[in-house]
């Protein structure tokens, strides 16, 4: 009832203003929601040109790709809320993916990276993946908070360091820099197996894991002191400090949690793609940043919602799947991705200036 009254009040208020003010409000609405409008229009056009775009297999594919990218986006979203970013995310995903794959290759696989090492239990490797991601995230947060360095510089440095470690790791054992495949069925079934199908199209298990992770992250952001502190520090670190918030600990915790999310993404990605190399995780952070900005996570700090991140991830994935349906060159998709980020940031900054 209250929602209905509020909606009616807004309608009455809108009808009571003059024509010039109405035009201004409509213009503001169109500008602030321009990306959503453009993407909805693009979906309609793509469906008209390629009717199979919104078929069941295509929709399940979009959902699966979105689920695979959601944990890394949720991690980077926290960093953006602190007015920062994380350029190391993709390389952390790649490192975790390659380590996970190497430890979970089948014992009988001819090109096993470590032939004398038995396939580890999956739960042990999950813990290793989370620890690796968490440690790199901890380093990012510590250097940002303690040394007062900008996250851009810190994560650019750790990006290079992690990539170097990955290249060194791939030269170990019998691998000699080659891609890692031949994964044990216990691993692939856990991630890419399916317990539910829509018709003949299977929904991979990692979709359900991403849903659980998203629910947990929603609870952390909205129902815990940590979440409140994160938004407070992102909005105004000085005011948060005066209010009794441990700014240093909050920054370190946010980046550490982000690292754990990258670890989850890497563990899922290794089994999802099946063959992992130094290229695994390349530019994943760009997709995640773009999704966050599209979803309303603001670089001015202190603004962002879990549902916005979800919407951003799904919309971005719809666009890229649609571009593939239209036969757009993969290289051109990078250009489009860059334009989306640029426009999203411009719209976000405009919203901030209007509020000021």
PDB file of C-alpha atoms in Angstrom, residues 14-311:
ATOM      1  CA  UNK A  14       5.291  15.123 -11.916  1.00  0.00           C
ATOM      2  CA  UNK A  15       1.943  16.250 -13.338  1.00  0.00           C
ATOM      3  CA  UNK A  16       2.053  19.395 -11.190  1.00  0.00           C
ATOM      4  CA  UNK A  17       5.300  20.806 -12.593  1.00  0.00           C
ATOM      5  CA  UNK A  18       5.621  22.909 -15.700  1.00  0.00           C
ATOM      6  CA  UNK A  19       6.531  21.664 -19.157  1.00  0.00           C
ATOM      7  CA  UNK A  20      10.135  22.839 -18.960  1.00  0.00           C
ATOM      8  CA  UNK A  21      10.739  20.999 -15.702  1.00  0.00           C
ATOM      9  CA  UNK A  22       9.116  17.853 -17.100  1.00  0.00           C
ATOM     10  CA  UNK A  23      11.427  17.981 -20.097  1.00  0.00           C
ATOM     11  CA  UNK A  24      14.421  18.382 -17.794  1.00  0.00           C
ATOM     12  CA  UNK A  25      13.375  15.405 -15.648  1.00  0.00           C
ATOM     13  CA  UNK A  26      12.816  13.222 -18.710  1.00  0.00           C
ATOM     14  CA  UNK A  27      16.212  14.237 -20.111  1.00  0.00           C
ATOM     15  CA  UNK A  28      17.909  13.442 -16.817  1.00  0.00           C
ATOM     16  CA  UNK A  29      16.207  10.050 -16.716  1.00  0.00           C
ATOM     17  CA  UNK A  30      17.280   9.218 -20.258  1.00  0.00           C
ATOM     18  CA  UNK A  31      20.894  10.260 -19.628  1.00  0.00           C
ATOM     19  CA  UNK A  32      21.192   8.488 -16.277  1.00  0.00           C
ATOM     20  CA  UNK A  33      19.751   5.278 -17.722  1.00  0.00           C
ATOM     21  CA  UNK A  34      21.259   5.597 -21.199  1.00  0.00           C
ATOM     22  CA  UNK A  35      23.331   2.415 -20.935  1.00  0.00           C
ATOM     23  CA  UNK A  36      20.351   0.321 -19.883  1.00  0.00           C
ATOM     24  CA  UNK A  37      18.218   1.810 -22.646  1.00  0.00           C
ATOM     25  CA  UNK A  38      20.938   1.210 -25.229  1.00  0.00           C
ATOM     26  CA  UNK A  39      21.464  -2.385 -24.133  1.00  0.00           C
ATOM     27  CA  UNK A  40      17.751  -3.198 -24.118  1.00  0.00           C
ATOM     28  CA  UNK A  41      17.492  -1.731 -27.603  1.00  0.00           C
ATOM     29  CA  UNK A  42      20.546  -3.752 -28.675  1.00  0.00           C
ATOM     30  CA  UNK A  43      18.967  -6.962 -27.360  1.00  0.00           C
ATOM     31  CA  UNK A  44      15.811  -6.290 -29.368  1.00  0.00           C
ATOM     32  CA  UNK A  45      17.786  -5.563 -32.551  1.00  0.00           C
ATOM     33  CA  UNK A  46      19.993  -8.655 -32.133  1.00  0.00           C
ATOM     34  CA  UNK A  47      16.931 -10.855 -31.577  1.00  0.00           C
ATOM     35  CA  UNK A  48      15.313  -9.469 -34.732  1.00  0.00           C
ATOM     36  CA  UNK A  49      18.458 -10.096 -36.793  1.00  0.00           C
ATOM     37  CA  UNK A  50      19.252 -13.446 -35.176  1.00  0.00           C
ATOM     38  CA  UNK A  51      16.084 -15.072 -33.758  1.00  0.00           C
ATOM     39  CA  UNK A  52      18.054 -17.824 -32.005  1.00  0.00           C
ATOM     40  CA  UNK A  53      19.690 -15.246 -29.709  1.00  0.00           C
ATOM     41  CA  UNK A  54      17.014 -15.633 -27.025  1.00  0.00           C
ATOM     42  CA  UNK A  55      16.550 -19.377 -27.451  1.00  0.00           C
ATOM     43  CA  UNK A  56      16.823 -21.641 -24.384  1.00  0.00           C
ATOM     44  CA  UNK A  57      20.403 -22.837 -25.128  1.00  0.00           C
ATOM     45  CA  UNK A  58      21.519 -19.232 -25.691  1.00  0.00           C
ATOM     46  CA  UNK A  59      19.873 -17.983 -22.493  1.00  0.00           C
ATOM     47  CA  UNK A  60      21.438 -20.819 -20.463  1.00  0.00           C
ATOM     48  CA  UNK A  61      24.802 -19.958 -22.026  1.00  0.00           C
ATOM     49  CA  UNK A  62      24.394 -16.298 -21.028  1.00  0.00           C
ATOM     50  CA  UNK A  63      23.438 -17.302 -17.483  1.00  0.00           C
ATOM     51  CA  UNK A  64      26.415 -19.664 -17.258  1.00  0.00           C
ATOM     52  CA  UNK A  65      28.899 -17.074 -18.510  1.00  0.00           C
ATOM     53  CA  UNK A  66      27.437 -14.494 -16.136  1.00  0.00           C
ATOM     54  CA  UNK A  67      27.704 -16.890 -13.193  1.00  0.00           C
ATOM     55  CA  UNK A  68      31.343 -17.632 -14.022  1.00  0.00           C
ATOM     56  CA  UNK A  69      32.174 -13.902 -14.018  1.00  0.00           C
ATOM     57  CA  UNK A  70      30.036 -12.876 -11.051  1.00  0.00           C
ATOM     58  CA  UNK A  71      32.472 -13.692  -8.173  1.00  0.00           C
ATOM     59  CA  UNK A  72      35.311 -11.599  -9.642  1.00  0.00           C
ATOM     60  CA  UNK A  73      32.884  -8.704 -10.233  1.00  0.00           C
ATOM     61  CA  UNK A  74      31.654  -8.895  -6.639  1.00  0.00           C
ATOM     62  CA  UNK A  75      35.259  -8.749  -5.459  1.00  0.00           C
ATOM     63  CA  UNK A  76      36.233  -5.751  -7.590  1.00  0.00           C
ATOM     64  CA  UNK A  77      32.980  -3.964  -6.660  1.00  0.00           C
ATOM     65  CA  UNK A  78      34.189  -3.681  -3.059  1.00  0.00           C
ATOM     66  CA  UNK A  79      37.453  -2.116  -4.222  1.00  0.00           C
ATOM     67  CA  UNK A  80      35.576   0.396  -6.387  1.00  0.00           C
ATOM     68  CA  UNK A  81      33.321   1.339  -3.464  1.00  0.00           C
ATOM     69  CA  UNK A  82      36.537   2.355  -1.674  1.00  0.00           C
ATOM     70  CA  UNK A  83      37.249   4.660  -4.681  1.00  0.00           C
ATOM     71  CA  UNK A  84      39.897   2.201  -5.847  1.00  0.00           C
ATOM     72  CA  UNK A  85      40.161  -0.635  -8.333  1.00  0.00           C
ATOM     73  CA  UNK A  86      42.071  -3.891  -8.778  1.00  0.00           C
ATOM     74  CA  UNK A  87      44.103  -4.488 -11.911  1.00  0.00           C
ATOM     75  CA  UNK A  88      45.578  -7.729 -10.559  1.00  0.00           C
ATOM     76  CA  UNK A  89      42.260  -9.602 -10.469  1.00  0.00           C
ATOM     77  CA  UNK A  90      42.582 -11.324 -13.847  1.00  0.00           C
ATOM     78  CA  UNK A  91      46.109 -12.525 -13.224  1.00  0.00           C
ATOM     79  CA  UNK A  92      45.141 -13.854  -9.793  1.00  0.00           C
ATOM     80  CA  UNK A  93      42.356 -15.798 -11.483  1.00  0.00           C
ATOM     81  CA  UNK A  94      44.889 -17.181 -13.986  1.00  0.00           C
ATOM     82  CA  UNK A  95      47.376 -18.186 -11.292  1.00  0.00           C
ATOM     83  CA  UNK A  96      44.727 -19.902  -9.163  1.00  0.00           C
ATOM     84  CA  UNK A  97      43.250 -21.627 -12.220  1.00  0.00           C
ATOM     85  CA  UNK A  98      46.611 -23.063 -13.317  1.00  0.00           C
ATOM     86  CA  UNK A  99      47.570 -24.184  -9.812  1.00  0.00           C
ATOM     87  CA  UNK A 100      44.148 -25.779  -9.276  1.00  0.00           C
ATOM     88  CA  UNK A 101      44.319 -27.538 -12.644  1.00  0.00           C
ATOM     89  CA  UNK A 102      47.847 -28.835 -12.019  1.00  0.00           C
ATOM     90  CA  UNK A 103      46.874 -30.309  -8.650  1.00  0.00           C
ATOM     91  CA  UNK A 104      43.705 -31.918 -10.007  1.00  0.00           C
ATOM     92  CA  UNK A 105      44.947 -33.606 -13.174  1.00  0.00           C
ATOM     93  CA  UNK A 106      43.983 -37.255 -13.590  1.00  0.00           C
ATOM     94  CA  UNK A 107      46.551 -39.758 -12.309  1.00  0.00           C
ATOM     95  CA  UNK A 108      46.599 -41.592 -15.628  1.00  0.00           C
ATOM     96  CA  UNK A 109      47.032 -38.505 -17.787  1.00  0.00           C
ATOM     97  CA  UNK A 110      50.107 -38.853 -20.002  1.00  0.00           C
ATOM     98  CA  UNK A 111      51.145 -35.179 -19.810  1.00  0.00           C
ATOM     99  CA  UNK A 112      50.524 -34.782 -16.097  1.00  0.00           C
ATOM    100  CA  UNK A 113      52.469 -31.779 -14.791  1.00  0.00           C
ATOM    101  CA  UNK A 114      53.571 -33.528 -11.596  1.00  0.00           C
ATOM    102  CA  UNK A 115      53.497 -37.279 -12.412  1.00  0.00           C
ATOM    103  CA  UNK A 116      54.697 -38.306  -8.957  1.00  0.00           C
ATOM    104  CA  UNK A 117      51.979 -36.304  -7.204  1.00  0.00           C
ATOM    105  CA  UNK A 118      48.646 -38.063  -6.684  1.00  0.00           C
ATOM    106  CA  UNK A 119      45.489 -36.118  -7.506  1.00  0.00           C
ATOM    107  CA  UNK A 120      44.624 -34.123  -4.401  1.00  0.00           C
ATOM    108  CA  UNK A 121      41.137 -34.122  -2.849  1.00  0.00           C
ATOM    109  CA  UNK A 122      39.027 -31.355  -4.379  1.00  0.00           C
ATOM    110  CA  UNK A 123      38.263 -29.705  -1.029  1.00  0.00           C
ATOM    111  CA  UNK A 124      41.999 -29.338  -0.322  1.00  0.00           C
ATOM    112  CA  UNK A 125      42.542 -27.554  -3.631  1.00  0.00           C
ATOM    113  CA  UNK A 126      39.539 -25.305  -2.955  1.00  0.00           C
ATOM    114  CA  UNK A 127      41.214 -24.189   0.270  1.00  0.00           C
ATOM    115  CA  UNK A 128      44.513 -23.646  -1.541  1.00  0.00           C
ATOM    116  CA  UNK A 129      42.728 -21.512  -4.172  1.00  0.00           C
ATOM    117  CA  UNK A 130      41.042 -19.359  -1.537  1.00  0.00           C
ATOM    118  CA  UNK A 131      44.292 -18.922   0.407  1.00  0.00           C
ATOM    119  CA  UNK A 132      46.276 -17.899  -2.687  1.00  0.00           C
ATOM    120  CA  UNK A 133      43.669 -15.338  -3.703  1.00  0.00           C
ATOM    121  CA  UNK A 134      43.326 -14.091  -0.134  1.00  0.00           C
ATOM    122  CA  UNK A 135      47.087 -13.636   0.311  1.00  0.00           C
ATOM    123  CA  UNK A 136      47.455 -11.521  -2.840  1.00  0.00           C
ATOM    124  CA  UNK A 137      44.373  -9.521  -1.843  1.00  0.00           C
ATOM    125  CA  UNK A 138      45.846  -9.029   1.628  1.00  0.00           C
ATOM    126  CA  UNK A 139      49.071  -7.692   0.106  1.00  0.00           C
ATOM    127  CA  UNK A 140      47.075  -5.302  -2.091  1.00  0.00           C
ATOM    128  CA  UNK A 141      45.061  -4.049   0.859  1.00  0.00           C
ATOM    129  CA  UNK A 142      48.057  -3.765   3.191  1.00  0.00           C
ATOM    130  CA  UNK A 143      50.121  -1.727   0.727  1.00  0.00           C
ATOM    131  CA  UNK A 144      47.138   0.497  -0.065  1.00  0.00           C
ATOM    132  CA  UNK A 145      46.188   1.144   3.559  1.00  0.00           C
ATOM    133  CA  UNK A 146      49.567   1.208   5.309  1.00  0.00           C
ATOM    134  CA  UNK A 147      51.684   2.961   2.694  1.00  0.00           C
ATOM    135  CA  UNK A 148      48.842   5.199   1.462  1.00  0.00           C
ATOM    136  CA  UNK A 149      49.455   4.156  -2.139  1.00  0.00           C
ATOM    137  CA  UNK A 150      46.740   4.378  -4.763  1.00  0.00           C
ATOM    138  CA  UNK A 151      45.201   0.954  -5.516  1.00  0.00           C
ATOM    139  CA  UNK A 152      45.890   1.506  -9.213  1.00  0.00           C
ATOM    140  CA  UNK A 153      49.654   1.517  -8.577  1.00  0.00           C
ATOM    141  CA  UNK A 154      49.576  -1.292  -6.015  1.00  0.00           C
ATOM    142  CA  UNK A 155      47.479  -3.658  -8.103  1.00  0.00           C
ATOM    143  CA  UNK A 156      49.380  -2.824 -11.287  1.00  0.00           C
ATOM    144  CA  UNK A 157      52.521  -3.957  -9.467  1.00  0.00           C
ATOM    145  CA  UNK A 158      50.961  -7.138  -8.092  1.00  0.00           C
ATOM    146  CA  UNK A 159      49.497  -7.862 -11.522  1.00  0.00           C
ATOM    147  CA  UNK A 160      53.016  -8.026 -12.961  1.00  0.00           C
ATOM    148  CA  UNK A 161      54.351  -9.978  -9.980  1.00  0.00           C
ATOM    149  CA  UNK A 162      51.556 -12.554 -10.104  1.00  0.00           C
ATOM    150  CA  UNK A 163      51.947 -12.958 -13.857  1.00  0.00           C
ATOM    151  CA  UNK A 164      55.671 -13.554 -13.428  1.00  0.00           C
ATOM    152  CA  UNK A 165      54.985 -16.158 -10.730  1.00  0.00           C
ATOM    153  CA  UNK A 166      52.474 -17.828 -13.058  1.00  0.00           C
ATOM    154  CA  UNK A 167      55.005 -18.056 -15.901  1.00  0.00           C
ATOM    155  CA  UNK A 168      57.610 -19.517 -13.542  1.00  0.00           C
ATOM    156  CA  UNK A 169      55.081 -22.018 -12.177  1.00  0.00           C
ATOM    157  CA  UNK A 170      54.147 -23.235 -15.647  1.00  0.00           C
ATOM    158  CA  UNK A 171      57.782 -24.180 -16.299  1.00  0.00           C
ATOM    159  CA  UNK A 172      57.821 -26.664 -13.401  1.00  0.00           C
ATOM    160  CA  UNK A 173      57.488 -30.438 -13.598  1.00  0.00           C
ATOM    161  CA  UNK A 174      56.833 -31.903 -17.021  1.00  0.00           C
ATOM    162  CA  UNK A 175      54.818 -28.944 -18.205  1.00  0.00           C
ATOM    163  CA  UNK A 176      57.510 -26.742 -19.765  1.00  0.00           C
ATOM    164  CA  UNK A 177      55.145 -23.785 -20.201  1.00  0.00           C
ATOM    165  CA  UNK A 178      52.391 -25.752 -21.936  1.00  0.00           C
ATOM    166  CA  UNK A 179      48.680 -25.518 -21.174  1.00  0.00           C
ATOM    167  CA  UNK A 180      47.357 -27.713 -18.370  1.00  0.00           C
ATOM    168  CA  UNK A 181      44.540 -30.122 -19.217  1.00  0.00           C
ATOM    169  CA  UNK A 182      43.483 -33.705 -18.473  1.00  0.00           C
ATOM    170  CA  UNK A 183      41.548 -32.730 -15.348  1.00  0.00           C
ATOM    171  CA  UNK A 184      40.184 -35.354 -13.010  1.00  0.00           C
ATOM    172  CA  UNK A 185      36.486 -36.139 -13.384  1.00  0.00           C
ATOM    173  CA  UNK A 186      35.843 -35.422  -9.689  1.00  0.00           C
ATOM    174  CA  UNK A 187      36.823 -31.813 -10.406  1.00  0.00           C
ATOM    175  CA  UNK A 188      35.066 -31.287 -13.728  1.00  0.00           C
ATOM    176  CA  UNK A 189      31.893 -32.996 -12.530  1.00  0.00           C
ATOM    177  CA  UNK A 190      31.812 -30.776  -9.446  1.00  0.00           C
ATOM    178  CA  UNK A 191      32.063 -27.585 -11.503  1.00  0.00           C
ATOM    179  CA  UNK A 192      30.735 -28.283 -14.982  1.00  0.00           C
ATOM    180  CA  UNK A 193      28.479 -31.226 -14.199  1.00  0.00           C
ATOM    181  CA  UNK A 194      24.739 -30.709 -13.952  1.00  0.00           C
ATOM    182  CA  UNK A 195      21.913 -31.661 -11.637  1.00  0.00           C
ATOM    183  CA  UNK A 196      19.238 -29.723 -13.515  1.00  0.00           C
ATOM    184  CA  UNK A 197      18.368 -29.199 -17.170  1.00  0.00           C
ATOM    185  CA  UNK A 198      15.923 -27.075 -19.115  1.00  0.00           C
ATOM    186  CA  UNK A 199      14.753 -29.403 -21.832  1.00  0.00           C
ATOM    187  CA  UNK A 200      17.938 -30.838 -23.304  1.00  0.00           C
ATOM    188  CA  UNK A 201      20.096 -27.931 -22.110  1.00  0.00           C
ATOM    189  CA  UNK A 202      22.006 -28.638 -18.899  1.00  0.00           C
ATOM    190  CA  UNK A 203      22.633 -25.920 -16.311  1.00  0.00           C
ATOM    191  CA  UNK A 204      26.208 -26.319 -14.986  1.00  0.00           C
ATOM    192  CA  UNK A 205      26.709 -26.695 -11.243  1.00  0.00           C
ATOM    193  CA  UNK A 206      28.848 -23.563 -10.913  1.00  0.00           C
ATOM    194  CA  UNK A 207      25.717 -21.466 -11.560  1.00  0.00           C
ATOM    195  CA  UNK A 208      24.343 -22.630  -8.197  1.00  0.00           C
ATOM    196  CA  UNK A 209      27.673 -21.938  -6.489  1.00  0.00           C
ATOM    197  CA  UNK A 210      27.632 -18.377  -7.832  1.00  0.00           C
ATOM    198  CA  UNK A 211      24.103 -17.876  -6.516  1.00  0.00           C
ATOM    199  CA  UNK A 212      25.179 -19.028  -3.039  1.00  0.00           C
ATOM    200  CA  UNK A 213      28.255 -16.769  -3.152  1.00  0.00           C
ATOM    201  CA  UNK A 214      26.094 -13.818  -4.222  1.00  0.00           C
ATOM    202  CA  UNK A 215      23.692 -14.371  -1.316  1.00  0.00           C
ATOM    203  CA  UNK A 216      26.616 -14.509   1.109  1.00  0.00           C
ATOM    204  CA  UNK A 217      28.105 -11.313  -0.334  1.00  0.00           C
ATOM    205  CA  UNK A 218      24.708  -9.582  -0.108  1.00  0.00           C
ATOM    206  CA  UNK A 219      24.535 -10.501   3.571  1.00  0.00           C
ATOM    207  CA  UNK A 220      28.105  -9.296   4.172  1.00  0.00           C
ATOM    208  CA  UNK A 221      27.479  -5.968   2.439  1.00  0.00           C
ATOM    209  CA  UNK A 222      24.076  -5.222   3.954  1.00  0.00           C
ATOM    210  CA  UNK A 223      23.832  -6.994   7.299  1.00  0.00           C
ATOM    211  CA  UNK A 224      27.281  -6.822   8.880  1.00  0.00           C
ATOM    212  CA  UNK A 225      29.391  -4.123  10.482  1.00  0.00           C
ATOM    213  CA  UNK A 226      32.069  -4.836   7.899  1.00  0.00           C
ATOM    214  CA  UNK A 227      29.672  -3.831   5.100  1.00  0.00           C
ATOM    215  CA  UNK A 228      28.637  -0.640   6.862  1.00  0.00           C
ATOM    216  CA  UNK A 229      32.275   0.239   7.474  1.00  0.00           C
ATOM    217  CA  UNK A 230      33.140  -0.417   3.819  1.00  0.00           C
ATOM    218  CA  UNK A 231      30.524   2.052   2.594  1.00  0.00           C
ATOM    219  CA  UNK A 232      31.485   4.569   5.280  1.00  0.00           C
ATOM    220  CA  UNK A 233      35.167   4.468   4.303  1.00  0.00           C
ATOM    221  CA  UNK A 234      34.266   4.703   0.627  1.00  0.00           C
ATOM    222  CA  UNK A 235      32.046   7.746   1.228  1.00  0.00           C
ATOM    223  CA  UNK A 236      34.428   9.662   3.481  1.00  0.00           C
ATOM    224  CA  UNK A 237      37.406   7.953   5.138  1.00  0.00           C
ATOM    225  CA  UNK A 238      38.129  10.912   7.437  1.00  0.00           C
ATOM    226  CA  UNK A 239      34.563  11.020   8.730  1.00  0.00           C
ATOM    227  CA  UNK A 240      34.577   7.230   9.101  1.00  0.00           C
ATOM    228  CA  UNK A 241      37.789   7.431  11.133  1.00  0.00           C
ATOM    229  CA  UNK A 242      36.303  10.076  13.451  1.00  0.00           C
ATOM    230  CA  UNK A 243      33.238   7.853  13.878  1.00  0.00           C
ATOM    231  CA  UNK A 244      35.408   5.042  15.219  1.00  0.00           C
ATOM    232  CA  UNK A 245      35.819   2.967  12.058  1.00  0.00           C
ATOM    233  CA  UNK A 246      39.224   1.323  11.676  1.00  0.00           C
ATOM    234  CA  UNK A 247      39.901   2.578   8.153  1.00  0.00           C
ATOM    235  CA  UNK A 248      43.136   0.613   7.703  1.00  0.00           C
ATOM    236  CA  UNK A 249      41.601  -2.689   8.790  1.00  0.00           C
ATOM    237  CA  UNK A 250      38.538  -2.091   6.608  1.00  0.00           C
ATOM    238  CA  UNK A 251      40.610  -1.438   3.468  1.00  0.00           C
ATOM    239  CA  UNK A 252      42.742  -4.518   4.105  1.00  0.00           C
ATOM    240  CA  UNK A 253      39.624  -6.651   4.713  1.00  0.00           C
ATOM    241  CA  UNK A 254      37.899  -5.447   1.534  1.00  0.00           C
ATOM    242  CA  UNK A 255      40.900  -6.246  -0.676  1.00  0.00           C
ATOM    243  CA  UNK A 256      41.425  -9.587   1.062  1.00  0.00           C
ATOM    244  CA  UNK A 257      37.787 -10.543   0.492  1.00  0.00           C
ATOM    245  CA  UNK A 258      38.179  -9.466  -3.135  1.00  0.00           C
ATOM    246  CA  UNK A 259      41.198 -11.769  -3.430  1.00  0.00           C
ATOM    247  CA  UNK A 260      39.162 -14.660  -2.060  1.00  0.00           C
ATOM    248  CA  UNK A 261      36.527 -13.966  -4.730  1.00  0.00           C
ATOM    249  CA  UNK A 262      39.246 -14.093  -7.396  1.00  0.00           C
ATOM    250  CA  UNK A 263      40.346 -17.417  -5.939  1.00  0.00           C
ATOM    251  CA  UNK A 264      36.798 -18.755  -6.283  1.00  0.00           C
ATOM    252  CA  UNK A 265      36.662 -17.509  -9.871  1.00  0.00           C
ATOM    253  CA  UNK A 266      39.988 -19.148 -10.709  1.00  0.00           C
ATOM    254  CA  UNK A 267      38.944 -22.478  -9.219  1.00  0.00           C
ATOM    255  CA  UNK A 268      35.695 -22.453 -11.215  1.00  0.00           C
ATOM    256  CA  UNK A 269      37.351 -21.206 -14.401  1.00  0.00           C
ATOM    257  CA  UNK A 270      39.989 -23.941 -14.478  1.00  0.00           C
ATOM    258  CA  UNK A 271      37.381 -26.697 -14.705  1.00  0.00           C
ATOM    259  CA  UNK A 272      34.991 -24.658 -16.849  1.00  0.00           C
ATOM    260  CA  UNK A 273      37.457 -24.104 -19.696  1.00  0.00           C
ATOM    261  CA  UNK A 274      39.298 -27.408 -19.189  1.00  0.00           C
ATOM    262  CA  UNK A 275      42.654 -26.248 -20.572  1.00  0.00           C
ATOM    263  CA  UNK A 276      44.598 -23.571 -18.708  1.00  0.00           C
ATOM    264  CA  UNK A 277      47.615 -21.537 -19.744  1.00  0.00           C
ATOM    265  CA  UNK A 278      49.323 -18.215 -19.076  1.00  0.00           C
ATOM    266  CA  UNK A 279      46.489 -16.556 -21.016  1.00  0.00           C
ATOM    267  CA  UNK A 280      43.842 -17.709 -18.530  1.00  0.00           C
ATOM    268  CA  UNK A 281      42.373 -14.700 -16.733  1.00  0.00           C
ATOM    269  CA  UNK A 282      43.719 -12.163 -19.237  1.00  0.00           C
ATOM    270  CA  UNK A 283      41.656  -8.941 -19.052  1.00  0.00           C
ATOM    271  CA  UNK A 284      39.038 -10.526 -16.797  1.00  0.00           C
ATOM    272  CA  UNK A 285      39.329  -7.473 -14.546  1.00  0.00           C
ATOM    273  CA  UNK A 286      38.200  -5.226 -17.423  1.00  0.00           C
ATOM    274  CA  UNK A 287      34.951  -7.143 -17.841  1.00  0.00           C
ATOM    275  CA  UNK A 288      34.395  -7.044 -14.081  1.00  0.00           C
ATOM    276  CA  UNK A 289      35.069  -3.304 -13.816  1.00  0.00           C
ATOM    277  CA  UNK A 290      32.786  -2.606 -16.781  1.00  0.00           C
ATOM    278  CA  UNK A 291      30.017  -4.719 -15.236  1.00  0.00           C
ATOM    279  CA  UNK A 292      30.333  -2.910 -11.895  1.00  0.00           C
ATOM    280  CA  UNK A 293      30.184   0.548 -13.446  1.00  0.00           C
ATOM    281  CA  UNK A 294      27.222  -0.419 -15.641  1.00  0.00           C
ATOM    282  CA  UNK A 295      25.527  -1.750 -12.498  1.00  0.00           C
ATOM    283  CA  UNK A 296      25.888   1.564 -10.681  1.00  0.00           C
ATOM    284  CA  UNK A 297      28.941   0.918  -8.510  1.00  0.00           C
ATOM    285  CA  UNK A 298      30.458   4.397  -8.438  1.00  0.00           C
ATOM    286  CA  UNK A 299      34.137   5.331  -8.581  1.00  0.00           C
ATOM    287  CA  UNK A 300      33.344   8.371  -6.411  1.00  0.00           C
ATOM    288  CA  UNK A 301      33.035   5.891  -3.543  1.00  0.00           C
ATOM    289  CA  UNK A 302      30.445   4.636  -1.104  1.00  0.00           C
ATOM    290  CA  UNK A 303      27.831   3.761  -3.746  1.00  0.00           C
ATOM    291  CA  UNK A 304      26.939   0.306  -5.014  1.00  0.00           C
ATOM    292  CA  UNK A 305      24.516  -2.579  -4.626  1.00  0.00           C
ATOM    293  CA  UNK A 306      24.794  -6.310  -5.154  1.00  0.00           C
ATOM    294  CA  UNK A 307      21.801  -6.312  -7.488  1.00  0.00           C
ATOM    295  CA  UNK A 308      23.515  -3.635  -9.569  1.00  0.00           C
ATOM    296  CA  UNK A 309      26.594  -5.830  -9.965  1.00  0.00           C
ATOM    297  CA  UNK A 310      24.402  -8.766 -11.034  1.00  0.00           C
ATOM    298  CA  UNK A 311      22.551  -6.616 -13.579  1.00  0.00           C
TER     299      UNK A 311
END
